[in-house]
Coordinates of C-alpha atoms in Angstrom, one line a residue:
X1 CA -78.5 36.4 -70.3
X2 CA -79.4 40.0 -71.4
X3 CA -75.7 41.7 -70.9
X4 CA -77.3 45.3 -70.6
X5 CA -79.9 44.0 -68.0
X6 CA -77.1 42.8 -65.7
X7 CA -74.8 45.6 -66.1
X8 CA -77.6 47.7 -65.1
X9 CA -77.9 45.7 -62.0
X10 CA -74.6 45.6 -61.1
X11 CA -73.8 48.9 -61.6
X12 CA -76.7 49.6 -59.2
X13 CA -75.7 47.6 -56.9
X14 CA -71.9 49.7 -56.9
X15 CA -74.4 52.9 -56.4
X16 CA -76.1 51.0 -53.3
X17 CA -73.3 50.0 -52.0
X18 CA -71.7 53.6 -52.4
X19 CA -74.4 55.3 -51.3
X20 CA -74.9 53.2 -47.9
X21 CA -70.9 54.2 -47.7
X22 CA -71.7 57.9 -47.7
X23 CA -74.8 57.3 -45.1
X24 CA -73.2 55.5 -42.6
X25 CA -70.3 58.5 -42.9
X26 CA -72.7 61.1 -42.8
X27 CA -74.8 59.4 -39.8
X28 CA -71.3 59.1 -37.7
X29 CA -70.8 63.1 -38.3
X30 CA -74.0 63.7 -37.1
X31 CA -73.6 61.8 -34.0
X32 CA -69.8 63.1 -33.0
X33 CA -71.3 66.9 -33.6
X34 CA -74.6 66.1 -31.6
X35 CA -72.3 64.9 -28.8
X36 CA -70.1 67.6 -29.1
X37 CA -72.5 70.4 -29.2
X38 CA -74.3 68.7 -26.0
X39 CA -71.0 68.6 -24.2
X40 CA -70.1 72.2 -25.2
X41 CA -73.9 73.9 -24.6
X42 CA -75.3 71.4 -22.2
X43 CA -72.9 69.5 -20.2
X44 CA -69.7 71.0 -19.4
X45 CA -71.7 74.5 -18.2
X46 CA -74.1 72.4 -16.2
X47 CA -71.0 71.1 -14.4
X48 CA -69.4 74.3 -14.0
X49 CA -72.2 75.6 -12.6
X50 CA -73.0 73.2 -10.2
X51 CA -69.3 73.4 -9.3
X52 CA -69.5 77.4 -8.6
X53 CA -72.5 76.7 -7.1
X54 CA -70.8 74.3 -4.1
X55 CA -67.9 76.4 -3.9
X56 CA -70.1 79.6 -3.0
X57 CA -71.8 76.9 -0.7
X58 CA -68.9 76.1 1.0
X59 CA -67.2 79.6 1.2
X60 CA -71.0 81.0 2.7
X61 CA -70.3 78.4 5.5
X62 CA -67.0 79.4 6.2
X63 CA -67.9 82.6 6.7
X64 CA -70.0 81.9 9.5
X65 CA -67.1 80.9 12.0
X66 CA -65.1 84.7 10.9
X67 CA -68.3 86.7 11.8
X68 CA -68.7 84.8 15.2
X69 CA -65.0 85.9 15.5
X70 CA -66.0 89.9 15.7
X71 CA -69.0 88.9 18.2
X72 CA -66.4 88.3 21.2
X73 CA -64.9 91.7 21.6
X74 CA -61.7 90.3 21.7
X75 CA -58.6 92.9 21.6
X76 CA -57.8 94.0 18.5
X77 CA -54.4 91.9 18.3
X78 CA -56.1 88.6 19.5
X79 CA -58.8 89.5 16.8
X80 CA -56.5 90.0 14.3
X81 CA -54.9 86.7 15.1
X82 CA -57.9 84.7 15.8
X83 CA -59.1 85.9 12.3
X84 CA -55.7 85.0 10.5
X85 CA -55.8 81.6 12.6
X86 CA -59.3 80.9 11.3
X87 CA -58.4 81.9 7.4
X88 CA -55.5 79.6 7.9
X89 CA -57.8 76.4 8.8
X90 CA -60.0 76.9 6.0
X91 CA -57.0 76.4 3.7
X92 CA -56.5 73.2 5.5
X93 CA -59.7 71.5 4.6
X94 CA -58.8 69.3 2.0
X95 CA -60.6 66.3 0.0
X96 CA -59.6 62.7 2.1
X97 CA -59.6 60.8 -1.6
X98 CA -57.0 63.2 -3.4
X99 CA -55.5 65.4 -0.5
X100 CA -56.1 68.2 -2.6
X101 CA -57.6 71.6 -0.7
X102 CA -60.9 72.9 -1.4
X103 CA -59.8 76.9 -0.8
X104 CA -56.6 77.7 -2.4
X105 CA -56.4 81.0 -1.8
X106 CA -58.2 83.3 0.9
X107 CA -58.1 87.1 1.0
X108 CA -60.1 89.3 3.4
X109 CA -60.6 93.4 3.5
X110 CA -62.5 94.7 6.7
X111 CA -63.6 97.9 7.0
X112 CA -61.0 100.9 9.3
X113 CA -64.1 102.7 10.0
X114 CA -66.2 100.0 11.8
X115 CA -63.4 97.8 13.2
X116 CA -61.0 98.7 15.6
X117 CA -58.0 96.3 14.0
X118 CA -54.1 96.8 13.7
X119 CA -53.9 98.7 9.9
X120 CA -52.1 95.8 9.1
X121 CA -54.6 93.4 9.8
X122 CA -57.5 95.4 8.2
X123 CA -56.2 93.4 4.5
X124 CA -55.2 89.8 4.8
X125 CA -54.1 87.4 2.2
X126 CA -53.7 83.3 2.9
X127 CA -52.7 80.7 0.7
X128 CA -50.7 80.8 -2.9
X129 CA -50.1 84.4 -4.5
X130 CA -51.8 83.4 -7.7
X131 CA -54.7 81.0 -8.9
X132 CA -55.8 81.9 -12.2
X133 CA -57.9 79.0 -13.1
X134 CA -59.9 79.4 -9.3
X135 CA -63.6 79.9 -8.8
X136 CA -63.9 82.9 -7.4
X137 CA -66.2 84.0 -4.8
X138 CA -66.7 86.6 -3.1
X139 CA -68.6 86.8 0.7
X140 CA -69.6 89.8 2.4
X141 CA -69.0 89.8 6.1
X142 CA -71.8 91.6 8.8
X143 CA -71.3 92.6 12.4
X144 CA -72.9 90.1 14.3
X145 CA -75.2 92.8 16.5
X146 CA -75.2 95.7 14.2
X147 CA -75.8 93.8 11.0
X148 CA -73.4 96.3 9.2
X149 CA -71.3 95.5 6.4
X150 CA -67.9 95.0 8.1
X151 CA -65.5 93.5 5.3
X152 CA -65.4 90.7 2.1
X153 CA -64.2 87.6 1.8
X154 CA -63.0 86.3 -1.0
X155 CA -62.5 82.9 -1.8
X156 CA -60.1 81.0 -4.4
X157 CA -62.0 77.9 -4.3
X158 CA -59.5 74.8 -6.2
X159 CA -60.9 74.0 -9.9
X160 CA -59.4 70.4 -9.1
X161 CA -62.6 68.4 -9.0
X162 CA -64.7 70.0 -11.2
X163 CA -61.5 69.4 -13.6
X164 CA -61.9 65.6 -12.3
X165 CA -65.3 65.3 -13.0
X166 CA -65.5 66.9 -16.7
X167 CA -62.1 64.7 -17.1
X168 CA -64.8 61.7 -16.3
X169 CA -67.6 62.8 -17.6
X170 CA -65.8 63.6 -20.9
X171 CA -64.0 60.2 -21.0
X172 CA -67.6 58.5 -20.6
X173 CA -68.7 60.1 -23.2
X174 CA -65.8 59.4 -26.1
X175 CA -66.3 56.0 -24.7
X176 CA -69.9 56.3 -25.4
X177 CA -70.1 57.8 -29.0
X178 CA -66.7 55.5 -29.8
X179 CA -68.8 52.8 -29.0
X180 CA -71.3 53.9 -31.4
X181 CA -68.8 55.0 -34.0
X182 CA -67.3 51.3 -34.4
X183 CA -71.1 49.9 -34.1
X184 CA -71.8 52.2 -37.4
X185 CA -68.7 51.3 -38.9
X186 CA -69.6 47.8 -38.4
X187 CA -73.1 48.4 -39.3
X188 CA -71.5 49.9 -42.3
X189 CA -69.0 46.9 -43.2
X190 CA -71.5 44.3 -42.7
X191 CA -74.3 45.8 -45.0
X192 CA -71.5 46.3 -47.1
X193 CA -70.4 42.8 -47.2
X194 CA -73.5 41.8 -47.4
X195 CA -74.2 43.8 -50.8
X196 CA -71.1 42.2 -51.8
X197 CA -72.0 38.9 -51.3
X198 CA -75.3 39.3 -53.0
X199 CA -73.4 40.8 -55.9
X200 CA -71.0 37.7 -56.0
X201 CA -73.9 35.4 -55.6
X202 CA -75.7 37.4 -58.4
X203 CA -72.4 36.6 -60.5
X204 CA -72.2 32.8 -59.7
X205 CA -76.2 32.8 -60.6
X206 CA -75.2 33.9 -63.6
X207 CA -72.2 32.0 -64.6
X208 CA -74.2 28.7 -63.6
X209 CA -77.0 29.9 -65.7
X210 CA -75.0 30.9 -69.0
X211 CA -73.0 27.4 -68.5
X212 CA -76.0 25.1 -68.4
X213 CA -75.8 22.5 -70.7
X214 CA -79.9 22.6 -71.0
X215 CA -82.2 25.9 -71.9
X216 CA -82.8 28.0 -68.9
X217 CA -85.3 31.2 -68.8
X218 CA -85.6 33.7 -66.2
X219 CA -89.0 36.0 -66.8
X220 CA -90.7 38.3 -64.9
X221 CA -94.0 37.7 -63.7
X222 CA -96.8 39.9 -65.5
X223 CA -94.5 40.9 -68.4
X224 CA -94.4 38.9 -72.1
X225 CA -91.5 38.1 -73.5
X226 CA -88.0 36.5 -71.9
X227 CA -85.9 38.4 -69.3
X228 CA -83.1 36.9 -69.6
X229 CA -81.9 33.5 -71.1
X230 CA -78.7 31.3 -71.7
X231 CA -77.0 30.8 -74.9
X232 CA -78.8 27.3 -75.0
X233 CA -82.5 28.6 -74.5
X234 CA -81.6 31.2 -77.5
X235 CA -80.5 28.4 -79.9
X236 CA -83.0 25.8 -78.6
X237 CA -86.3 28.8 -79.1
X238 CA -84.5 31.2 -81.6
X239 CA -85.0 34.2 -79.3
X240 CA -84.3 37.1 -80.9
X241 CA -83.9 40.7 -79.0
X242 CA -86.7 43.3 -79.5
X243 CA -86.4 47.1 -79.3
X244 CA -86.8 47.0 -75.5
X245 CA -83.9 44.2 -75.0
X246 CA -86.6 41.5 -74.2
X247 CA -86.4 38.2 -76.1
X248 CA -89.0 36.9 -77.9
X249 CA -89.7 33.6 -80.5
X250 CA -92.7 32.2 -81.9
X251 CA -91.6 28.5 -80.2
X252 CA -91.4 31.0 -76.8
X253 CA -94.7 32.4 -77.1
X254 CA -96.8 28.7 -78.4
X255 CA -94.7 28.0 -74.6
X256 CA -96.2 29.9 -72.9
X257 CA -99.7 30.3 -74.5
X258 CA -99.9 26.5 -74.0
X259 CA -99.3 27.2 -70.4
X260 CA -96.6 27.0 -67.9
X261 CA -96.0 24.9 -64.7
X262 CA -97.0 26.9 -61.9
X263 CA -96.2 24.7 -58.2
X264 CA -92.6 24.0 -57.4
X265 CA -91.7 20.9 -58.9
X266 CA -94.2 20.7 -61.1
X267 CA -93.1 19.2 -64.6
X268 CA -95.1 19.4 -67.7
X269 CA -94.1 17.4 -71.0
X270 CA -94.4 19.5 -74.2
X271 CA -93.8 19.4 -77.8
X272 CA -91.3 23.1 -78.9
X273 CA -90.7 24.0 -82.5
X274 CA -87.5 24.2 -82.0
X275 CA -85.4 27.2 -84.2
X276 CA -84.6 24.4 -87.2
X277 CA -88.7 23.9 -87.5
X278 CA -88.4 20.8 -86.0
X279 CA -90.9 19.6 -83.8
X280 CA -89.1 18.2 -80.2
X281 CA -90.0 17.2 -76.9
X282 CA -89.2 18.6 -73.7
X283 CA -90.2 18.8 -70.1
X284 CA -90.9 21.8 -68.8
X285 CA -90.7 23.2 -65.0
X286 CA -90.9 26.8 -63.4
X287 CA -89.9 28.0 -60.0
X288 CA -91.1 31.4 -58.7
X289 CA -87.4 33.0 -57.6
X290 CA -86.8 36.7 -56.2
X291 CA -83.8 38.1 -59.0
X292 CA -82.5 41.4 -58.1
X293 CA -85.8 42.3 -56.3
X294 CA -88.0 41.4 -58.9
X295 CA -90.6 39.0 -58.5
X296 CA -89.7 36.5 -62.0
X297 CA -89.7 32.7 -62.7
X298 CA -86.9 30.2 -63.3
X299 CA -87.9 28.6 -66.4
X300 CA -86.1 25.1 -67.2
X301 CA -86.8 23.0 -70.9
X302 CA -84.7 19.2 -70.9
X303 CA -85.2 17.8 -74.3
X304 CA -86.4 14.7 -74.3
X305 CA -86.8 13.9 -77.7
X306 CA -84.1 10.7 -78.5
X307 CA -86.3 9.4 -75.2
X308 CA -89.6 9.9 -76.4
X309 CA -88.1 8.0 -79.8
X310 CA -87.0 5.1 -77.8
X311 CA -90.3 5.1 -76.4
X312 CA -92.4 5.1 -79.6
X313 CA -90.1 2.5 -81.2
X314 CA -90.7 0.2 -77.8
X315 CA -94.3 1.3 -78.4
X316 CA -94.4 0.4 -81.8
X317 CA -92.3 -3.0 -81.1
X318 CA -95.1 -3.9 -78.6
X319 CA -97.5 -3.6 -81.1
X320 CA -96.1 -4.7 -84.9
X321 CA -94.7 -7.3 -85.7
X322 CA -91.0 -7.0 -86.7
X323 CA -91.0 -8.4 -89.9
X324 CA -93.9 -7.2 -92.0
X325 CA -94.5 -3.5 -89.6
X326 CA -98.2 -4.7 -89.4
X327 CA -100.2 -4.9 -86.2
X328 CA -98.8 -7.7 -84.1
X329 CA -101.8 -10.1 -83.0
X330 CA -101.7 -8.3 -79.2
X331 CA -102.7 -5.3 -80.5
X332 CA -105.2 -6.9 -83.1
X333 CA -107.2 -8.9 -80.1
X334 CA -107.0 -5.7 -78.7
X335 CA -108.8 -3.6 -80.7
X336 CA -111.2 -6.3 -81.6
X337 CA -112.1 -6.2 -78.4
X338 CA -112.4 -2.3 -78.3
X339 CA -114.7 -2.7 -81.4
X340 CA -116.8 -5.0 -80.2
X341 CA -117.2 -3.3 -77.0
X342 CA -118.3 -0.2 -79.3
X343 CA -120.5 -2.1 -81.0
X344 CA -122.0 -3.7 -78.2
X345 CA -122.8 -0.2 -77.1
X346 CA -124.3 1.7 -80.2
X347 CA -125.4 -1.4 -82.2
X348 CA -122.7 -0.8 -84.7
X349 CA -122.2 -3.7 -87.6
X350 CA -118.5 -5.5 -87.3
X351 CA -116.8 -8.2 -89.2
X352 CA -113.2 -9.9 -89.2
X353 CA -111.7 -11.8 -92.1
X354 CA -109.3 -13.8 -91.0
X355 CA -106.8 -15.1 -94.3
X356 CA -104.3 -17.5 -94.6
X357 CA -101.7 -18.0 -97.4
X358 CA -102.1 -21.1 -99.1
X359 CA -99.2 -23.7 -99.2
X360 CA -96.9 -21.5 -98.0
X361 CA -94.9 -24.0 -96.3
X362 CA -94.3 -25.2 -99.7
X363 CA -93.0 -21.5 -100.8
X364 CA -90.8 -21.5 -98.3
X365 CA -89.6 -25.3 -98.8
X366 CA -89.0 -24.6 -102.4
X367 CA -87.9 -20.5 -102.7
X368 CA -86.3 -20.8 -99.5
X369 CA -87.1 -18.7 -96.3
X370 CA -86.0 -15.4 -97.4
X371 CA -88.5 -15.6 -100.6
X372 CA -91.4 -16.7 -98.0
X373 CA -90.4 -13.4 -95.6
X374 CA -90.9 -11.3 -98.6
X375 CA -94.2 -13.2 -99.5
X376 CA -95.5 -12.1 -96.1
X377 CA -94.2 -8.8 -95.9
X378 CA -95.6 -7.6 -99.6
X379 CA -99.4 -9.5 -98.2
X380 CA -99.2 -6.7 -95.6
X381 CA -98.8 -3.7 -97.9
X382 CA -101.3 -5.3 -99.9
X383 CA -103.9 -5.7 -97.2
X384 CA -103.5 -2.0 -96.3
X385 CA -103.9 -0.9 -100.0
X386 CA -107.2 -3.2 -99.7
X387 CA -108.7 -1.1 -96.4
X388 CA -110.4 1.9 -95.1
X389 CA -108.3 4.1 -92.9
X390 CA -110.6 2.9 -90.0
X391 CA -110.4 -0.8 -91.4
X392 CA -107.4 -3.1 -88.3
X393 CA -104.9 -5.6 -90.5
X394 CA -102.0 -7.2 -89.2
X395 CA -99.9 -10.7 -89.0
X396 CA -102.6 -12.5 -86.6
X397 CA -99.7 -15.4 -86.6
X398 CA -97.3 -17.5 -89.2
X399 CA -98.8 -16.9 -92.1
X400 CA -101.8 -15.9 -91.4
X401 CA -103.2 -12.6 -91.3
X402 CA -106.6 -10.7 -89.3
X403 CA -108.5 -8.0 -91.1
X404 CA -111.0 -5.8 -88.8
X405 CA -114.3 -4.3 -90.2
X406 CA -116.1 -1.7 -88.2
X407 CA -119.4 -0.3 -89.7
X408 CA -119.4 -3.8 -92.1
X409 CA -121.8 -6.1 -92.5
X410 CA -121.0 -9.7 -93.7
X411 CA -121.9 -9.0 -97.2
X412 CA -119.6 -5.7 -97.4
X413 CA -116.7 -8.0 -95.7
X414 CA -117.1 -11.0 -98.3
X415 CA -116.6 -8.4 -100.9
X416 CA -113.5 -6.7 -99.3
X417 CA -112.4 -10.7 -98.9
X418 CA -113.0 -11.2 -102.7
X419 CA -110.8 -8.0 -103.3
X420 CA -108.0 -8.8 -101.5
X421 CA -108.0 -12.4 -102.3
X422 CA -107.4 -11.1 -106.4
X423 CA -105.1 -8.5 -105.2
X424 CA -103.2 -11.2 -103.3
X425 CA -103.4 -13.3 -106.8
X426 CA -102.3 -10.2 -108.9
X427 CA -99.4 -9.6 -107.1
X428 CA -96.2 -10.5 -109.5
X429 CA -93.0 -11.9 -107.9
X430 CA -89.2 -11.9 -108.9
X431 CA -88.9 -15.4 -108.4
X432 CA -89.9 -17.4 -111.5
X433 CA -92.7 -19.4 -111.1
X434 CA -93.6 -18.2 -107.2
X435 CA -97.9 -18.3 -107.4
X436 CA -99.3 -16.8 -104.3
X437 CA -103.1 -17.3 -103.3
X438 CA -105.1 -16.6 -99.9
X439 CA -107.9 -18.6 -98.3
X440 CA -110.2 -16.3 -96.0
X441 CA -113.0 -16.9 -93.5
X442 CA -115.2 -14.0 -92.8
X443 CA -117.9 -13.9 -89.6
X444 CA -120.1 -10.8 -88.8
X445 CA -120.5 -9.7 -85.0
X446 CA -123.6 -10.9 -83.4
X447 CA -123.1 -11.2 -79.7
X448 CA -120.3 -13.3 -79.4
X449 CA -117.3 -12.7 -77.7
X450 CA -113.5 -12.0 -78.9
X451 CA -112.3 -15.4 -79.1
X452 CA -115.9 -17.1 -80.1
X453 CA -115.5 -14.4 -83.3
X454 CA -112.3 -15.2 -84.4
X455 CA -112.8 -19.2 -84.2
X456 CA -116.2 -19.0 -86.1
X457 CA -113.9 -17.1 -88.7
X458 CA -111.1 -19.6 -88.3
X459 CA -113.6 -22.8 -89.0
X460 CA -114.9 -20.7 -92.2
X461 CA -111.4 -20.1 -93.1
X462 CA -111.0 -24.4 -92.6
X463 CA -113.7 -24.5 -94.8
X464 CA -112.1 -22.6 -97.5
X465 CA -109.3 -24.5 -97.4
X466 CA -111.1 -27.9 -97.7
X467 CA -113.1 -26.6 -100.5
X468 CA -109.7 -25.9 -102.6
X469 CA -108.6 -22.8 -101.5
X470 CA -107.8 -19.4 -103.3
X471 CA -111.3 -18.8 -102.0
X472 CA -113.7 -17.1 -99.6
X473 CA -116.3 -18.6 -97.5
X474 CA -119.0 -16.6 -95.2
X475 CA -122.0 -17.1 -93.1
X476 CA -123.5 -20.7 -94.6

């Protein structure tokens, strides 16, 4: 696999992760300083407002029950009273859920000129001497009849429950963003594991692909040359690095100029030069794959080579006869009939000769068997040294042998007979006073079937061999 590719990769994948890292972190400021410039602009003066709002409310309505107070003409000690009795049952009204007062301080300044009041009842204070933190409202106070500004009121309303509800609010809230701050963080550690994972995965992938006993090829799709490969694919193709770190061979590009398989599971049988110029079989499959975002294909080769051997050997076993390697007589009734069929069809000329050793029974009596095996064996080589390239011979049974003619008449076939029959006679043997002659019979094609051919040659060879053999006999 190209080393540089996959450290680029990987060291983009640190980057991603990184950088994901640093947006998560920067998305978590941005939501604790959005809630905490909401809470500091928006909320908390909202509240506070509100809350001074109700407390002038409530001190407006207390007022009511002091200026109905001046309205009696009361004398001015049982006004004064009245008025200090009525301050003190404001400061009583408290909240039923916390038993906390609503006013915590009251002070009240009437005017000398307008009210005829004790002097020490023209300035009255209620309540606690000091409230710092207190709303503070002040409420002017009118004569009933006259409508003239008598005196003010002011109020020292409790900060208790607007301390209650920012308490609340504000608890809500870290609850809220919290929330959110661990759903980031976990937003953050699960696309971080995530990335971590793929880069693991990415690493097995490649360990599994650099350990694969068989060439593997990952390319991209639209690009020449190899992506990647394993150290078998190299050997196996000779790929060789180019200037842009791609991997090319000539054994890589006759691959895929030939044509790869394109549907999942799709095999293809091909022949490879492989990298010591030897021509090899292997199968071939692709599979469209996703690597590191880029569209590419998985490319597989399994040499099959020692199989296709076994197979041409079986192939060849099925149709030669083991002891001479000529055509076995399958294969030569086979073909026969394939020539006769052709010239059947196009009115082609065709001829068989069909020869048979004479007394070789006696050769093999006298020489022994091993003498008569290399009898038949050397006949073979002869009968191809004898024939066209497009001429059929082989071992039609014991020791007799077929010879196929296409494009031959029944003159043409007596003299490749004659030829072969002197050739047969010429031969020279090791064994001192071994004499080996053929009988043939020869018949020309004229409508007949396979078996009807070969029987008119046989009863033409029978002549021959009545008629003193080391001869050959034709049409009558």
């Amino acid at each position: 696999m190209n080393e540089r590719a996959f450290a680029a990769r990987r060291r983009f994948s640190l980057t991603l992760e990184r950088n994901l890292a640093v947006i998560f972190a920067l998305l978590g400021i941005l939501l604790t300083t959005l809630i905490a410039l909401n809470w500091v602009i928006v909320i908390e003066p909202t509240l506070r407002a509100d809350a001074e709002s109700r407390s002038r409310a409530f001190a407006q309505a207390q007022t009511s029950g002091i200026e109905t107070l001046l309205r009696n003409g009361r004398q001015p000690e049982q006004l004064a009273d009245a008025i200090r009795t009525e301050l003190d049952a404001v400061l009583l009204l408290k909240d039923q859920t916390t038993d906390s007062p609503f006013i915590r301080r009251l002070t009240l300044a009437l005017d000398e000129d307008l009210l005829d009041l004790p002097p020490a009842s023209l300035a009255i204070t209620r309540g606690e001497s000091e409230c710092p933190d207190c709303f503070i409202t002040q409420i002017p106070l009118y004569d009933p009849d006259d409508h003239l500004l008598v005196g003010i009121v002011t109020f020292y309303s409790s900060p208790q429950f607007l301390n209650d509800l920012i308490g609340s609010v504000r608890g809500k809230l870290l609850w809220v963003g919290g929330g959110m701050l661990i759903v980031i963080g976990l937003a953050w550690f699960g696309a971080s594991r995530v990335l971590h994972r793929l880069g693991e995965s990415e690493s097995n992938l490649r360990t599994l692909f650099e350990a694969a006993p068989f060439p593997m090829i990952l390319a991209e799709r639209g690009l020449g040359g190899v992506t990647q490969a394993n150290q078998a694919a190299k050997s196996y193709l000779a790929l060789e690095p180019d200037n842009s770190g791609r991997l090319h061979s000539r054994a890589w590009e006759a691959l895929a100029a030939d044509g790869l398989p394109a549907g999942i599971g799709e095999q293809r049988e091909t022949r490879i030069l492989t990298s010591d110029r030897s021509r090899r079989w292997a199968v071939v499959s692709a599979m469209p794959i996703r690597f590191s975002g880029i569209s590419s294909r998985l490319i597989s080769l399994v040499d099959i080579s020692e199989l296709k051997a076994i197979q041409d050997d079986l192939r060849r076993a099925s149709l030669t006869d083991g002891l001479t390697g000529a055509f076995n007589r399958r294969y030569l009734l086979q073909k026969l009939a394939e020539e006769i069929e052709r010239a059947k069809r196009y009115g082609d000329e065709l001829s068989v000769i069909l020869l048979d050793l004479d007394f070789f029974k006696a050769i093999n009596d006298t020489f022994g068997h091993r003498t008569g095996d290399e009898v038949l064996v050397k006949i073979a080589a002869t009968l191809r040294t004898c024939t066209r390239d497009v001429d059929i011979s082989g071992r039609y049974g014991g020791e007799e042998f077929l010879v196929i003619l296409p494009h031959t008449s029944v003159a043409s076939a007596m003299d490749v007979a004659e030829r072969i029959r002197g050739a047969v006679k010429a031969l020279t043997w090791s064994q001192p006073g071994l004499r080996v002659t053929a009988s043939s019979g020869v018949c020309e094609y004229a409508g007949m079937d396979v078996d009807s051919l070969v029987e008119i040659a046989d009863q033409r060879l029978y002549r021959a061999k009545q008629e003193g053999r080391d001869r050959v006999v034709g049409a009558s």
